[in-house]
PDB file of C-alpha atoms in Angstrom:
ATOM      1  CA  UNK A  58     102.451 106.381 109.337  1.00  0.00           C
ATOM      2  CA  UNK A  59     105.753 108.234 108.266  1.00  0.00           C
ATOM      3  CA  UNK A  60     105.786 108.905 104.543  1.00  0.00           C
ATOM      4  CA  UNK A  61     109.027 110.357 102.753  1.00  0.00           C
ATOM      5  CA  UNK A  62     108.787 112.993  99.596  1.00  0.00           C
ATOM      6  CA  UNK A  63     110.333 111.435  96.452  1.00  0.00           C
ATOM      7  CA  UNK A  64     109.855 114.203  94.137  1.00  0.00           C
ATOM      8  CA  UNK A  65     108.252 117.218  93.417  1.00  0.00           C
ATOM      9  CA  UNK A  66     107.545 119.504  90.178  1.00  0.00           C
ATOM     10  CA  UNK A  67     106.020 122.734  91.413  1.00  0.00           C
ATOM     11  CA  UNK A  68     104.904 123.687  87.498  1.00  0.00           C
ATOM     12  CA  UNK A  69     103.281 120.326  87.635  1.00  0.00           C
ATOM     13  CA  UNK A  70     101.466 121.236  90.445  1.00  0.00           C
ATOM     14  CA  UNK A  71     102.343 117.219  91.707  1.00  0.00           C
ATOM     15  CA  UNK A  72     105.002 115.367  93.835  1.00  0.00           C
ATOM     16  CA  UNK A  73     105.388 111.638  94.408  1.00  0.00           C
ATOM     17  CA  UNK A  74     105.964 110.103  97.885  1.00  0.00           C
ATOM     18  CA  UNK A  75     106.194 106.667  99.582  1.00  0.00           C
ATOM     19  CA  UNK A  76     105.207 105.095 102.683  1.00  0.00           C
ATOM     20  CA  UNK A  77     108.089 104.331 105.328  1.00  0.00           C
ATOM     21  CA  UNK A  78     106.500 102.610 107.865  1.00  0.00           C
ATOM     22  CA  UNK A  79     102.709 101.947 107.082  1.00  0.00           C
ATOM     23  CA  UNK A  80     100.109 101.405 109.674  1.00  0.00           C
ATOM     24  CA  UNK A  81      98.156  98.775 107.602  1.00  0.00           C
ATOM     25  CA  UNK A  82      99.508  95.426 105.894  1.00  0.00           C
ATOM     26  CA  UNK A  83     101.318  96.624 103.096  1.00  0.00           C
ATOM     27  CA  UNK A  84     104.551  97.447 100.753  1.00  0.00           C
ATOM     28  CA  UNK A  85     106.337  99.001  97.579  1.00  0.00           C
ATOM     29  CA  UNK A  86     103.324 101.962  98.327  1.00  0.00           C
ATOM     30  CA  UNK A  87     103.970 105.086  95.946  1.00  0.00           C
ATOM     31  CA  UNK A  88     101.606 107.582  95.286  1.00  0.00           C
ATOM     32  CA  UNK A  89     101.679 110.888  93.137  1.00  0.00           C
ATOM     33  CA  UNK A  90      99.091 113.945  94.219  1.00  0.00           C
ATOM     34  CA  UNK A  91      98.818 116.338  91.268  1.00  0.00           C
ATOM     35  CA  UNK A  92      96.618 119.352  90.639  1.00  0.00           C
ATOM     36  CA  UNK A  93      94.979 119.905  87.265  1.00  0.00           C
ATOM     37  CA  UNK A  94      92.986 122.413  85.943  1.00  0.00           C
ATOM     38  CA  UNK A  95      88.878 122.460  85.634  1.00  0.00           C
ATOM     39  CA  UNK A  96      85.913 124.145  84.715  1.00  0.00           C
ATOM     40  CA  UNK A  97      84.696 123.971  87.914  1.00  0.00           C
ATOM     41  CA  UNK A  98      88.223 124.894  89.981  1.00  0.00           C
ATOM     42  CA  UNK A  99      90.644 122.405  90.474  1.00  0.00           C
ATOM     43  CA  UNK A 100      91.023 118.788  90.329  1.00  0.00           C
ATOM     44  CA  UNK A 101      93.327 116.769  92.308  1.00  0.00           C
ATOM     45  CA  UNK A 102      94.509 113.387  91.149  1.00  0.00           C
ATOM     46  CA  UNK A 103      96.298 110.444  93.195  1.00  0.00           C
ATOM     47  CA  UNK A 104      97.989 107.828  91.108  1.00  0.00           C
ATOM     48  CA  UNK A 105      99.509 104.927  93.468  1.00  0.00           C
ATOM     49  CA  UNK A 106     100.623 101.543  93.256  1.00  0.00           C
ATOM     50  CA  UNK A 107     101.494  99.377  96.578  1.00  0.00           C
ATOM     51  CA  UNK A 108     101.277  95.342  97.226  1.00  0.00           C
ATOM     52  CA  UNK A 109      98.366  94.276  99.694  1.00  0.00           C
ATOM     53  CA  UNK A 110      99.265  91.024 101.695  1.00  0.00           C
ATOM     54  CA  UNK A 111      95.403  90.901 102.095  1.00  0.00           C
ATOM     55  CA  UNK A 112      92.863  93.227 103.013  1.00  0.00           C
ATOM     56  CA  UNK A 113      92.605  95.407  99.809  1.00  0.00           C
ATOM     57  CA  UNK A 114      89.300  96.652  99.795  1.00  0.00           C
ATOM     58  CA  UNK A 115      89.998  98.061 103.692  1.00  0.00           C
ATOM     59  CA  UNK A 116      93.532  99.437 102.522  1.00  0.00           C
ATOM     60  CA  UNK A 117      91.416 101.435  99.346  1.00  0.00           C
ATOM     61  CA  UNK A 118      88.514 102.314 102.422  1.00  0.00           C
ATOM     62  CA  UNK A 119      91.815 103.521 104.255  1.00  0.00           C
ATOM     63  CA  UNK A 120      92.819 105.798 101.606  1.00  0.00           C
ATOM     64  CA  UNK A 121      90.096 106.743  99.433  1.00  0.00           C
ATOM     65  CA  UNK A 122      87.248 106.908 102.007  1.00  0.00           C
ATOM     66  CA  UNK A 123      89.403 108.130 104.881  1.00  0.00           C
ATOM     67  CA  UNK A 124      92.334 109.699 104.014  1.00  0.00           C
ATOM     68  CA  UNK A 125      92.043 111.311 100.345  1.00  0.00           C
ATOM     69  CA  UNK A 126      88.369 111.694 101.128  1.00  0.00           C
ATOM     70  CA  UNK A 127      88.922 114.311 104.449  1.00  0.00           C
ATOM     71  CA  UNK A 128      91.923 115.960 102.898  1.00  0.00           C
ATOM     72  CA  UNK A 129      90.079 117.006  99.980  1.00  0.00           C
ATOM     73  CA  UNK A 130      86.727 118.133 101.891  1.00  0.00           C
ATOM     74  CA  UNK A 131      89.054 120.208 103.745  1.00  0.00           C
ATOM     75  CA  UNK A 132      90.794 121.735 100.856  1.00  0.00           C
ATOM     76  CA  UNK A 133      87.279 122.239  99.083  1.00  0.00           C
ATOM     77  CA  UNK A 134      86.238 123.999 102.243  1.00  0.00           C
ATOM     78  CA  UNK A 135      89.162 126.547 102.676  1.00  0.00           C
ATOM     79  CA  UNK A 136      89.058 127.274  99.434  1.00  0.00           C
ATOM     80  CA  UNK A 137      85.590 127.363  98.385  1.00  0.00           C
ATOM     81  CA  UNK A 138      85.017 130.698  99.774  1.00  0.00           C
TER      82      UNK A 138
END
């Protein structure tokens, strides 16, 4: 999957990016990453928007269970210590 960066606001803590070529049926994705503060750390927040030709439950699976899901286990585990 080759994504390109659309924007990004470092005092935001957030950019916005789309997908170029996506591995899974579909189009128009955008997303925005941000992190926000909490009383427990950090939170991180994806907003996107994309049109599913089917599938949508696997395409959320894709994202939410696989990719979003891994990054941020990884980021809590780096910096958890």
């Amino acid at each position: 999957m080759r994504e390109r960066l659309l924007a990004k606001d470092p005092a935001a803590h957030a950019y916005r990016y789309s997908v170029e070529a996506p591995s899974f049926p579909v189009t128009g994705y955008e997303a925005t990453l941000s992190v926000h503060p909490h009383e427990q750390g950090a939170e991180v927040r994806r907003q996107g928007a994309y049109e599913a030709e089917s599938a949508v439950a696997q395409v959320e699976q894709l994202f939410g269970d696989g990719t979003y899901a891994a990054g941020l286990a990884a980021l809590r585990e780096r910096f958890a210590r």
